[in-house]
PDB file of C-alpha atoms and ligand atoms in Angstrom:
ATOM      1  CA  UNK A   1     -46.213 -18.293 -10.449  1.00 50.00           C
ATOM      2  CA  UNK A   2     -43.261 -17.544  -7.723  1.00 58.00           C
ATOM      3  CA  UNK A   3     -42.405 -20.175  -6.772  1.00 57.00           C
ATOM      4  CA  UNK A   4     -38.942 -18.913  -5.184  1.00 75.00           C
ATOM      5  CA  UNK A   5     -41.220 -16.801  -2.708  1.00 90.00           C
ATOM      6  CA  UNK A   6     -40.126 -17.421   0.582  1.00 95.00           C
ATOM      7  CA  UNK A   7     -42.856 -17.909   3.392  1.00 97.00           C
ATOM      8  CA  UNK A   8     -41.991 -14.551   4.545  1.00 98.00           C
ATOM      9  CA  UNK A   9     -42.840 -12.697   1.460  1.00 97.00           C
ATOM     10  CA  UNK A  10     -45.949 -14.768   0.439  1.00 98.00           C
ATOM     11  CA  UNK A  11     -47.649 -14.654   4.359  1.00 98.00           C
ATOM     12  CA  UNK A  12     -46.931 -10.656   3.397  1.00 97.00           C
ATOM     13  CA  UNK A  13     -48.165 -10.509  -0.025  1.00 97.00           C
ATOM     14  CA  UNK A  14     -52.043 -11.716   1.112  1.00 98.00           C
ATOM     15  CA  UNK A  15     -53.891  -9.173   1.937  1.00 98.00           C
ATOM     16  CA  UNK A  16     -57.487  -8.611   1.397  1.00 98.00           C
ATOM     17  CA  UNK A  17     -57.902  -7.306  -2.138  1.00 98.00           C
ATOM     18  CA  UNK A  18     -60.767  -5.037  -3.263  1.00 98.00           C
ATOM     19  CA  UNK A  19     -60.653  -4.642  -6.708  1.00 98.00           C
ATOM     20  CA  UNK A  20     -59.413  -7.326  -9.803  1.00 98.00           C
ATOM     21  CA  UNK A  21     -58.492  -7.700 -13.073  1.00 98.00           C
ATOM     22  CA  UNK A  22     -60.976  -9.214 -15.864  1.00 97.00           C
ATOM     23  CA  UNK A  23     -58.642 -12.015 -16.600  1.00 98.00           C
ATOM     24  CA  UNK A  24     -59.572 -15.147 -15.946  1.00 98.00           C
ATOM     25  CA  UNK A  25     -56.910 -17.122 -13.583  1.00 98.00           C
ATOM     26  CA  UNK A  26     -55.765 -20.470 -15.935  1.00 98.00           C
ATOM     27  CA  UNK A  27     -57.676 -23.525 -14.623  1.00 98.00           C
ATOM     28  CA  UNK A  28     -54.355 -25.542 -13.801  1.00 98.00           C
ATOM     29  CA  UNK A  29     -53.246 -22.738 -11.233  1.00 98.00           C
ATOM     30  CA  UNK A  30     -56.901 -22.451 -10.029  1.00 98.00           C
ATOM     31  CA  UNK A  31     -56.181 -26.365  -9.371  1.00 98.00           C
ATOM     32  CA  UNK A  32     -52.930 -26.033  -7.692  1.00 98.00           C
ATOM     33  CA  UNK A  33     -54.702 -23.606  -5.352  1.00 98.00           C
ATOM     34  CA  UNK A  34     -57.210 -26.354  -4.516  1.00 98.00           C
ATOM     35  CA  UNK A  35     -55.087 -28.967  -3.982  1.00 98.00           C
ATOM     36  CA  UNK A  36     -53.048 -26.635  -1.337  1.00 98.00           C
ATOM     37  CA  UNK A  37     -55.651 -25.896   0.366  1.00 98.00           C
ATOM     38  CA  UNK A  38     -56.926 -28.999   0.866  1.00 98.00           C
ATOM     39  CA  UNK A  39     -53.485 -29.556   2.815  1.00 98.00           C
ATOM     40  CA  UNK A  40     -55.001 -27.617   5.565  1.00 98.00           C
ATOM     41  CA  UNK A  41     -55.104 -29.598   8.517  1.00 98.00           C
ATOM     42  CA  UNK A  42     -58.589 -30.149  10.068  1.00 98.00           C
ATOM     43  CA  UNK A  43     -59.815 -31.665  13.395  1.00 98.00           C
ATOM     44  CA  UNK A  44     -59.226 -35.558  12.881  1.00 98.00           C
ATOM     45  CA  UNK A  45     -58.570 -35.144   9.658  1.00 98.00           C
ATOM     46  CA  UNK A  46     -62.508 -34.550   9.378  1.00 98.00           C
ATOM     47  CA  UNK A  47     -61.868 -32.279   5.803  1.00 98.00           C
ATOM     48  CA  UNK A  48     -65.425 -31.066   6.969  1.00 98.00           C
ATOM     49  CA  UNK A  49     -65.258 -28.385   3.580  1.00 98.00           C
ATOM     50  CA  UNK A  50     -67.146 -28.325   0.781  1.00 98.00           C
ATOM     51  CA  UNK A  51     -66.324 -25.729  -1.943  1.00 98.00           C
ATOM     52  CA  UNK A  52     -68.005 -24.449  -4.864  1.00 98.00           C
ATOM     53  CA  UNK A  53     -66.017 -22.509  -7.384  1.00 98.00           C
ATOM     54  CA  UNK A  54     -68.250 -20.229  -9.526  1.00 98.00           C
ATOM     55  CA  UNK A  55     -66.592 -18.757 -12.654  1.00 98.00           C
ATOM     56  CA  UNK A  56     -67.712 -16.889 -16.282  1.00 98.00           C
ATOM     57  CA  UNK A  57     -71.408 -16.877 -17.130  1.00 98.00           C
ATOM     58  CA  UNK A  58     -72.573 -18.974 -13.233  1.00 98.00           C
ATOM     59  CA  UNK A  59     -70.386 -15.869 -11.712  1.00 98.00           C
ATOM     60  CA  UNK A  60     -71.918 -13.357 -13.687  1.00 98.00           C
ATOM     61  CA  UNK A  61     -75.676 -15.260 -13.063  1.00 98.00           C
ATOM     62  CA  UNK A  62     -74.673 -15.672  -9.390  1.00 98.00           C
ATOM     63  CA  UNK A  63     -73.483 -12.360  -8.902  1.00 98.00           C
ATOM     64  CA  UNK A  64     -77.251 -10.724 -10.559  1.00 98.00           C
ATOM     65  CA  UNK A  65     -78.928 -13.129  -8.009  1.00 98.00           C
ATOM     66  CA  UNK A  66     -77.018 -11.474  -5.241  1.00 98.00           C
ATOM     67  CA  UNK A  67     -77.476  -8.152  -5.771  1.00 98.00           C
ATOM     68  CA  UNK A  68     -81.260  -8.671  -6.469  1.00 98.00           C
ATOM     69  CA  UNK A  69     -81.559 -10.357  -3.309  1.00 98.00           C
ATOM     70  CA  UNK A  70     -79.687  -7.543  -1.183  1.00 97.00           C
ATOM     71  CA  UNK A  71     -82.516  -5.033  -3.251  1.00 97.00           C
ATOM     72  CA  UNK A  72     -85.212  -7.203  -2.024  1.00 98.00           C
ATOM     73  CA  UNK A  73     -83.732  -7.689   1.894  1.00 97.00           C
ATOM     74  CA  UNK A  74     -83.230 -11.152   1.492  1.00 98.00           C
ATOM     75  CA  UNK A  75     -80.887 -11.971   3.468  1.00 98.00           C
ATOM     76  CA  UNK A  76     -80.827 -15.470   4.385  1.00 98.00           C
ATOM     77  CA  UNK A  77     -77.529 -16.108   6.779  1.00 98.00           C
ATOM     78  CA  UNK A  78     -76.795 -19.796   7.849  1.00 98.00           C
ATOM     79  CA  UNK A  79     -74.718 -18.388  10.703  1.00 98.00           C
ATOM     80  CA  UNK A  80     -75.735 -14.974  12.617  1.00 97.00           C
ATOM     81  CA  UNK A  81     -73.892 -11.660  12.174  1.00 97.00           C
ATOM     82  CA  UNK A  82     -74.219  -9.126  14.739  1.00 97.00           C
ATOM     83  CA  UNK A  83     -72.232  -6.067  14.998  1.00 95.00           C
ATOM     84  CA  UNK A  84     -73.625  -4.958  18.498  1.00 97.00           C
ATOM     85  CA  UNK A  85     -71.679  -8.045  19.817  1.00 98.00           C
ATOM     86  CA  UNK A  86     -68.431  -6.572  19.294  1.00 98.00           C
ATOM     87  CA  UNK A  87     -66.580  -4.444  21.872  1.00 98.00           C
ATOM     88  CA  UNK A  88     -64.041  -2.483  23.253  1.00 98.00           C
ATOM     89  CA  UNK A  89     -60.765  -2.885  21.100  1.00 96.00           C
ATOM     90  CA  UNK A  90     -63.048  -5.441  19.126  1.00 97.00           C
ATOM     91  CA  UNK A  91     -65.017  -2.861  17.568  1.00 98.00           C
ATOM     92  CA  UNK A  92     -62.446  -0.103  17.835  1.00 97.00           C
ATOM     93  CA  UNK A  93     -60.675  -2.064  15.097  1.00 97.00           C
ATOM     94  CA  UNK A  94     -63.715  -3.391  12.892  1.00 97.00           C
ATOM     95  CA  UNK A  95     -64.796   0.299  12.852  1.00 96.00           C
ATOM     96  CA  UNK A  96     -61.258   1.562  11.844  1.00 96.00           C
ATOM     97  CA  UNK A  97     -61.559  -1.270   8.817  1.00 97.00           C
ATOM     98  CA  UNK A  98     -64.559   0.382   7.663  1.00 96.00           C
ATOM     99  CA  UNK A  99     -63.201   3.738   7.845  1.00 95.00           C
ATOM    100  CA  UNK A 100     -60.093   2.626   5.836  1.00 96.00           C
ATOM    101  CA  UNK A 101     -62.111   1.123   3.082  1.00 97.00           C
ATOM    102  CA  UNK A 102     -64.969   3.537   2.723  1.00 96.00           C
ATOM    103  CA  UNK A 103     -62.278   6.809   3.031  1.00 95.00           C
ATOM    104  CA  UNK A 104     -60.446   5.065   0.070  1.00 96.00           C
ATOM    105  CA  UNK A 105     -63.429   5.074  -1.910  1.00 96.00           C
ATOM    106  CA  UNK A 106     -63.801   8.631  -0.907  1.00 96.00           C
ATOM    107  CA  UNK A 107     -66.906   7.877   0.839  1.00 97.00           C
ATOM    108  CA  UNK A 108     -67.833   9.775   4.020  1.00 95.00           C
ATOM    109  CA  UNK A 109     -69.645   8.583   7.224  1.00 90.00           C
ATOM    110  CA  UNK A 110     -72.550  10.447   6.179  1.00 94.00           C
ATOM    111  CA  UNK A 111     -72.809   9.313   3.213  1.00 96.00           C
ATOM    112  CA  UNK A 112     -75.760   6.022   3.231  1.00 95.00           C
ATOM    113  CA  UNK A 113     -76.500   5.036  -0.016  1.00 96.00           C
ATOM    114  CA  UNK A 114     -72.285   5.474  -1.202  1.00 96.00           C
ATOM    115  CA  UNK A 115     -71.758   3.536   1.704  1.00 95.00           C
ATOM    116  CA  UNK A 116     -74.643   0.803   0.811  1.00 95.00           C
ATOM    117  CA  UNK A 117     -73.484   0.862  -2.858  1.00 95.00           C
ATOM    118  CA  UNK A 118     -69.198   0.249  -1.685  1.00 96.00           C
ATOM    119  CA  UNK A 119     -70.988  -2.838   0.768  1.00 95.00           C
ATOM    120  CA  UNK A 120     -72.601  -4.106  -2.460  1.00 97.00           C
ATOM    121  CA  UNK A 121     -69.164  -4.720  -4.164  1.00 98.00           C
ATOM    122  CA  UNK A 122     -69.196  -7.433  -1.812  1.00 98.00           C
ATOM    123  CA  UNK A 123     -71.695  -8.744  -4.235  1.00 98.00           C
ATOM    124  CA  UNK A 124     -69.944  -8.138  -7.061  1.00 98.00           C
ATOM    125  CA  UNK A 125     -66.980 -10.111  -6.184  1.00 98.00           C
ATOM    126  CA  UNK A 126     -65.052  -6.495  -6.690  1.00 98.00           C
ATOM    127  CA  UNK A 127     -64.379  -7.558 -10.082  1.00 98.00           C
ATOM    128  CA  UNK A 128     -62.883 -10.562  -9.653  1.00 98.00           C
ATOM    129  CA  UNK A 129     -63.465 -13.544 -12.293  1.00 98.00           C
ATOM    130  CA  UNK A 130     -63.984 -16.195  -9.713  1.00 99.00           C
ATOM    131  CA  UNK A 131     -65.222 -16.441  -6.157  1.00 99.00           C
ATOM    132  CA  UNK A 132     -65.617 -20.080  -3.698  1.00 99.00           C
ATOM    133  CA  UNK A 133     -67.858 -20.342  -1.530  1.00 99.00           C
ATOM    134  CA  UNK A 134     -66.650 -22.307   1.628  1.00 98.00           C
ATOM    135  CA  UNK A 135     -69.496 -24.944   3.125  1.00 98.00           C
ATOM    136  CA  UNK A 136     -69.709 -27.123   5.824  1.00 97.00           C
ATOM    137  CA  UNK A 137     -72.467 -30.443   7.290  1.00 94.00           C
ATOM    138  CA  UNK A 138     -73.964 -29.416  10.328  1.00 97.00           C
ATOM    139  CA  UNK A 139     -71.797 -31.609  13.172  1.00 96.00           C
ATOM    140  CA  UNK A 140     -72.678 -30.368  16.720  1.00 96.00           C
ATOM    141  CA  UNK A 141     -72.834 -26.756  16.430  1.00 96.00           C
ATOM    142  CA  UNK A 142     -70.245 -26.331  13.790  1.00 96.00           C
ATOM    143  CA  UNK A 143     -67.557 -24.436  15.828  1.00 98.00           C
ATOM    144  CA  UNK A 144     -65.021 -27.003  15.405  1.00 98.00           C
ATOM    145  CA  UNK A 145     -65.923 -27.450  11.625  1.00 98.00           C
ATOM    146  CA  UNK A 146     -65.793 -23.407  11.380  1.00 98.00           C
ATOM    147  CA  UNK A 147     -62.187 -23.602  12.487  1.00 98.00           C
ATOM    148  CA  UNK A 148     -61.535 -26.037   9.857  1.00 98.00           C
ATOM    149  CA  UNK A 149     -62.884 -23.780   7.333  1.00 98.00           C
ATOM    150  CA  UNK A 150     -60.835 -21.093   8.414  1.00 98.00           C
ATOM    151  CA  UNK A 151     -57.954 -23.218   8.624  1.00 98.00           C
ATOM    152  CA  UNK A 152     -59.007 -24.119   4.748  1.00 99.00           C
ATOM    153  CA  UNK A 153     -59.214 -20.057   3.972  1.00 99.00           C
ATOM    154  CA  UNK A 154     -56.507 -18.957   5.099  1.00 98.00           C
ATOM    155  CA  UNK A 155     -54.514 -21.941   3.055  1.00 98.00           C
ATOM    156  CA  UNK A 156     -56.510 -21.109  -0.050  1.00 99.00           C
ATOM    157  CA  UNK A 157     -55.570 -17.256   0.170  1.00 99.00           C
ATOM    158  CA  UNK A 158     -51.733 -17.994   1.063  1.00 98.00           C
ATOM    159  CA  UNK A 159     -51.947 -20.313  -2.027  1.00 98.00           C
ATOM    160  CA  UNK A 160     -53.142 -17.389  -4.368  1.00 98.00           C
ATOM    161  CA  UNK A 161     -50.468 -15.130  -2.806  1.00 98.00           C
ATOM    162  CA  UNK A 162     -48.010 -17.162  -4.038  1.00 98.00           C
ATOM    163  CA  UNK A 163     -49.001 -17.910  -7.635  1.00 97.00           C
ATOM    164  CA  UNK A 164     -49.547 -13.682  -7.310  1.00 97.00           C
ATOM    165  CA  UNK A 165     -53.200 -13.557  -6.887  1.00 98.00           C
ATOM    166  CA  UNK A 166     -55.125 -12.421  -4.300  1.00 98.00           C
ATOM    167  CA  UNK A 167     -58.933 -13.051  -2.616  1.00 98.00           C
ATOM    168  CA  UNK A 168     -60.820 -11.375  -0.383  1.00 98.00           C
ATOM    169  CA  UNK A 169     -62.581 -13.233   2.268  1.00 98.00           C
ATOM    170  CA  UNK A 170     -66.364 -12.580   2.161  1.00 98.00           C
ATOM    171  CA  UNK A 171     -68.781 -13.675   5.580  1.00 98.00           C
ATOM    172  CA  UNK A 172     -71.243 -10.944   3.261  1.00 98.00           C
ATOM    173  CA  UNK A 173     -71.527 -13.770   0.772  1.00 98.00           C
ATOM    174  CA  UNK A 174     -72.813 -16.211   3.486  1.00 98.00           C
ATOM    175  CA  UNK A 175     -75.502 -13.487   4.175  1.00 98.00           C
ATOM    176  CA  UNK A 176     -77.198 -14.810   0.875  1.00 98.00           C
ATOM    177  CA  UNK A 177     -76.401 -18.663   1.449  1.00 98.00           C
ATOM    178  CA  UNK A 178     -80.317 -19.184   0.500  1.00 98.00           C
ATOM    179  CA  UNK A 179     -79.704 -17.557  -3.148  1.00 98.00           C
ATOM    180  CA  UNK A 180     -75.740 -18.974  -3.716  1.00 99.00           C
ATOM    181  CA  UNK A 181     -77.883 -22.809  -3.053  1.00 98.00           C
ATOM    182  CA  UNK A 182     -80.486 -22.000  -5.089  1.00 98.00           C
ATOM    183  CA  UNK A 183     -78.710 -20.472  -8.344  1.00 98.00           C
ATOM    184  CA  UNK A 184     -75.507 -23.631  -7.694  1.00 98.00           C
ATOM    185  CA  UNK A 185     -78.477 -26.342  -7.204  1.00 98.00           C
ATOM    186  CA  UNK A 186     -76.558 -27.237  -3.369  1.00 98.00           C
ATOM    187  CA  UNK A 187     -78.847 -29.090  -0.603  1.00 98.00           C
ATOM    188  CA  UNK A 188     -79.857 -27.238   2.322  1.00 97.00           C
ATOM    189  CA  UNK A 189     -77.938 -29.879   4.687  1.00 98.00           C
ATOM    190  CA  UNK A 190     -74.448 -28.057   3.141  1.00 98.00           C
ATOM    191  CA  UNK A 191     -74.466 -24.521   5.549  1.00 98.00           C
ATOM    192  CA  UNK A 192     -71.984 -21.202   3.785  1.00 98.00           C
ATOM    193  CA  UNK A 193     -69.722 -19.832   5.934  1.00 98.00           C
ATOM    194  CA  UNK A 194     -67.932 -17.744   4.163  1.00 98.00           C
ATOM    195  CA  UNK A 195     -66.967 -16.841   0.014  1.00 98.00           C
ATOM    196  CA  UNK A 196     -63.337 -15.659  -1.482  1.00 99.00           C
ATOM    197  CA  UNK A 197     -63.423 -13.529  -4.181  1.00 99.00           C
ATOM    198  CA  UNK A 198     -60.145 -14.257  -6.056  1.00 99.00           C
ATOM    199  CA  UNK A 199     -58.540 -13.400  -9.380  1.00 98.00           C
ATOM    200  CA  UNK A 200     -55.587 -11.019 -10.517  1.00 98.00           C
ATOM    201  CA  UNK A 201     -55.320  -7.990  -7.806  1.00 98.00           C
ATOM    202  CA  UNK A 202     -55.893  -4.670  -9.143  1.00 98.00           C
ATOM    203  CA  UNK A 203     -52.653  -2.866  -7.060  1.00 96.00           C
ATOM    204  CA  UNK A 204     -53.995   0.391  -8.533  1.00 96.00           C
ATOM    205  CA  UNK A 205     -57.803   0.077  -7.555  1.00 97.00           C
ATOM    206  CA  UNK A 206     -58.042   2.450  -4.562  1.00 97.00           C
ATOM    207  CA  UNK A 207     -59.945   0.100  -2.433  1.00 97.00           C
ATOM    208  CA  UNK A 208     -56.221  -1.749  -2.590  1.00 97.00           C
ATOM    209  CA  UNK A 209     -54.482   1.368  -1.239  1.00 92.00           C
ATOM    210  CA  UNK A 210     -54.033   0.845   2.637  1.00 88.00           C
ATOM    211  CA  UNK A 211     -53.107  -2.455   4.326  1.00 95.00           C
ATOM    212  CA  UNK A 212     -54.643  -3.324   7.472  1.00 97.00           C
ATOM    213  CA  UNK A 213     -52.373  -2.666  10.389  1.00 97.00           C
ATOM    214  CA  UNK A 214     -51.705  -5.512  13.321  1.00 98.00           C
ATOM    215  CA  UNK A 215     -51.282  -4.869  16.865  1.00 97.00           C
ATOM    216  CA  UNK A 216     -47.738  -5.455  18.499  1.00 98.00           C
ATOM    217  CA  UNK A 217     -47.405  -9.279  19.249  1.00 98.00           C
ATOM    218  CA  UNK A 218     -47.398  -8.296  22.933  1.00 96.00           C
ATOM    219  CA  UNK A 219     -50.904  -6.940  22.683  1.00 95.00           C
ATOM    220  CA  UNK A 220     -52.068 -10.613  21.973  1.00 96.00           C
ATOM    221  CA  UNK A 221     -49.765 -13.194  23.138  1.00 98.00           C
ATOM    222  CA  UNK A 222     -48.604 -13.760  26.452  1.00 98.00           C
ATOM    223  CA  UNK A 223     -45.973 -16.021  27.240  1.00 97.00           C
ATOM    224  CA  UNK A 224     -45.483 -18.090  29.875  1.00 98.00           C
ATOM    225  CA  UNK A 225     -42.194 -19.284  31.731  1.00 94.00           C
TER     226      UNK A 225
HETATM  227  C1  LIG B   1     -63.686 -14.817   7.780  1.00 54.51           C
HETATM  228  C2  LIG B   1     -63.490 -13.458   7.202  1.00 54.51           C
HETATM  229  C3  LIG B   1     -64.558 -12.787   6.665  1.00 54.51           C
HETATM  230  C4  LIG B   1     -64.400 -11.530   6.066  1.00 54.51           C
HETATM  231  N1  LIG B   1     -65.471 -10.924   5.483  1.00 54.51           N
HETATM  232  C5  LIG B   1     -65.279  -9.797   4.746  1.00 54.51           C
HETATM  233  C6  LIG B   1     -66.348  -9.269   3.968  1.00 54.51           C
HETATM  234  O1  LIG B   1     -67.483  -9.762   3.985  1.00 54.51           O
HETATM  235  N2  LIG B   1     -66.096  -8.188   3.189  1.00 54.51           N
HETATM  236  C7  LIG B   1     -64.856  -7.602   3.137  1.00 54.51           C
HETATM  237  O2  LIG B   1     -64.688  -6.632   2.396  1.00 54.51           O
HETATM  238  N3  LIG B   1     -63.818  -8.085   3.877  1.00 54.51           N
HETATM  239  C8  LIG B   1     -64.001  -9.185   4.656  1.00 54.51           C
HETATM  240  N4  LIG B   1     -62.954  -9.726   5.358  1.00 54.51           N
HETATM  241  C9  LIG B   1     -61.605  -9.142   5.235  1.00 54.51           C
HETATM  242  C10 LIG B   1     -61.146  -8.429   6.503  1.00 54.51           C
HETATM  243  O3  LIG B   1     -61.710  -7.131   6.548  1.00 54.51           O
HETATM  244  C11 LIG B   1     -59.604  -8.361   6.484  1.00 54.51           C
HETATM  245  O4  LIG B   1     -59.096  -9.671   6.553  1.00 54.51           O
HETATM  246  C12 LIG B   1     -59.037  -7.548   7.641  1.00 54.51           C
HETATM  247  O5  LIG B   1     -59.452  -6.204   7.577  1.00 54.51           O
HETATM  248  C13 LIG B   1     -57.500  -7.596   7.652  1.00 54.51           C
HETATM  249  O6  LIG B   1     -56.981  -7.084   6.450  1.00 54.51           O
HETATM  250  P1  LIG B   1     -56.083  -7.966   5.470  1.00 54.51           P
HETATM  251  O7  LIG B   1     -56.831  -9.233   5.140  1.00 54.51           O
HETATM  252  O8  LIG B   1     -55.879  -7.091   4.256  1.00 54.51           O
HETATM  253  O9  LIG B   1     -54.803  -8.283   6.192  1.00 54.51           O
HETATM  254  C14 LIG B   1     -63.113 -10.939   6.033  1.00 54.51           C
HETATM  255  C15 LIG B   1     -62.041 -11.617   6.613  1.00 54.51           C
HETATM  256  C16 LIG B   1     -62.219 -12.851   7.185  1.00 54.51           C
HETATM  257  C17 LIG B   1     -61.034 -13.581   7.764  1.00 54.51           C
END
């Protein structure tokens, strides 16, 4: 743990990392992440997450579930994906993401199945020991509670960053909330949003090589008198 990081360097040391050590992170710092995150403020102080940690053998049993499901096309997504929706500089900038990651893995646009078998990773956790998997109730239609969730993420990865881990946020994982239920024995009232794949970044792994780039403040804020 750092715990001398400044805010500046740990908001710059999260990234999205694709590729993890073996090592198991030590429960106690696993803990301290939790109990950050759960600092993350919420609408009325609702705390509308509920997160399931998966580690060791119900990782490894979790992860086989996944994969077999993505072989069988079961995808079973609490919350719809659709990546016709995006546009303009929308998609401009999820398809430069997927360039970036597949060109690291040396993978080409023509290339299908290496493209299907770097999207399984996803599945995989990219190596990492431990993945959560962020849920919510059902209350109105959830927009609200999503923002909490994100609000909880984005705590939870800043957290890692400064003990020096990383995670990976995964909305893939909520593609397969039916299967992540089913193998952690969760009701069907409790909806996934999204996993994080966390552990002990890889810096070498080439899936780790580029960093995403951010447009200029001015291309997203405007400010007013
Ligand atoms: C809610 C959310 C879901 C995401 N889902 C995925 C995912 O399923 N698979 C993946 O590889 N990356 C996923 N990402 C990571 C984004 O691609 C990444 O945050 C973005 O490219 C910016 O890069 P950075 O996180 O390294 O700054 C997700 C990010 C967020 C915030």
């Amino acid at each position: 743990m750092n715990a001398a990081m400044s805010f500046h360097d740990t908001v710059r040391a999260r990234r999205s990392y694709r590729g993890f050590k073996p090592d198991p992170v030590p429960e106690s710092i696993i803990r301290a992440v939790l109990e950050d995150a759960a600092l993350a403020p919420s609408n009325c102080n609702t705390q509308p997450w509920n997160v399931h940690i998966v580690s060791g053998a119900k990782r490894d049993q979790l992860s086989a579930a996944l994969l077999k499901a993505a072989a069988a096309g079961q995808l079973s997504p609490d919350y719809s994906w659709d990546d016709d929706a995006f546009f303009g500089a929308y998609d401009d900038r999820r398809r430069a993401q997927g360039k970036a990651y597949y060109s690291s893995l040396g993978i080409t646009r023509e290339d299908r199945e290496g493209r299907a078998q770097a999207g399984a990773l996803n599945l995989s956790f990219f190596g990492a020991p431990h993945a959560a998997f962020l849920f919510n109730s059902v209350v109105g239609d959830s927009v609200r509670v999503a923002g909490d969730l994100g609000m909880y993420g984005q705590t939870f990865l800043l957290s890692l960053a400064s003990h020096g881990l990383g995670g990976v946020p995964q909305t893939v994982l909520g593609f397969y909330a039916d299967t992540v239920r089913e193998v952690l024995g969760i009701s069907s009232d409790l909806k996934l949003l999204y996993g994080i794949s966390f552990g002990f970044p890889k810096l070498d792994a080439p899936a780790n090589r580029d960093r995403m780039p951010r447009e200029p403040v001015e291309a997203t804020v405007t400010i007013h008198g």
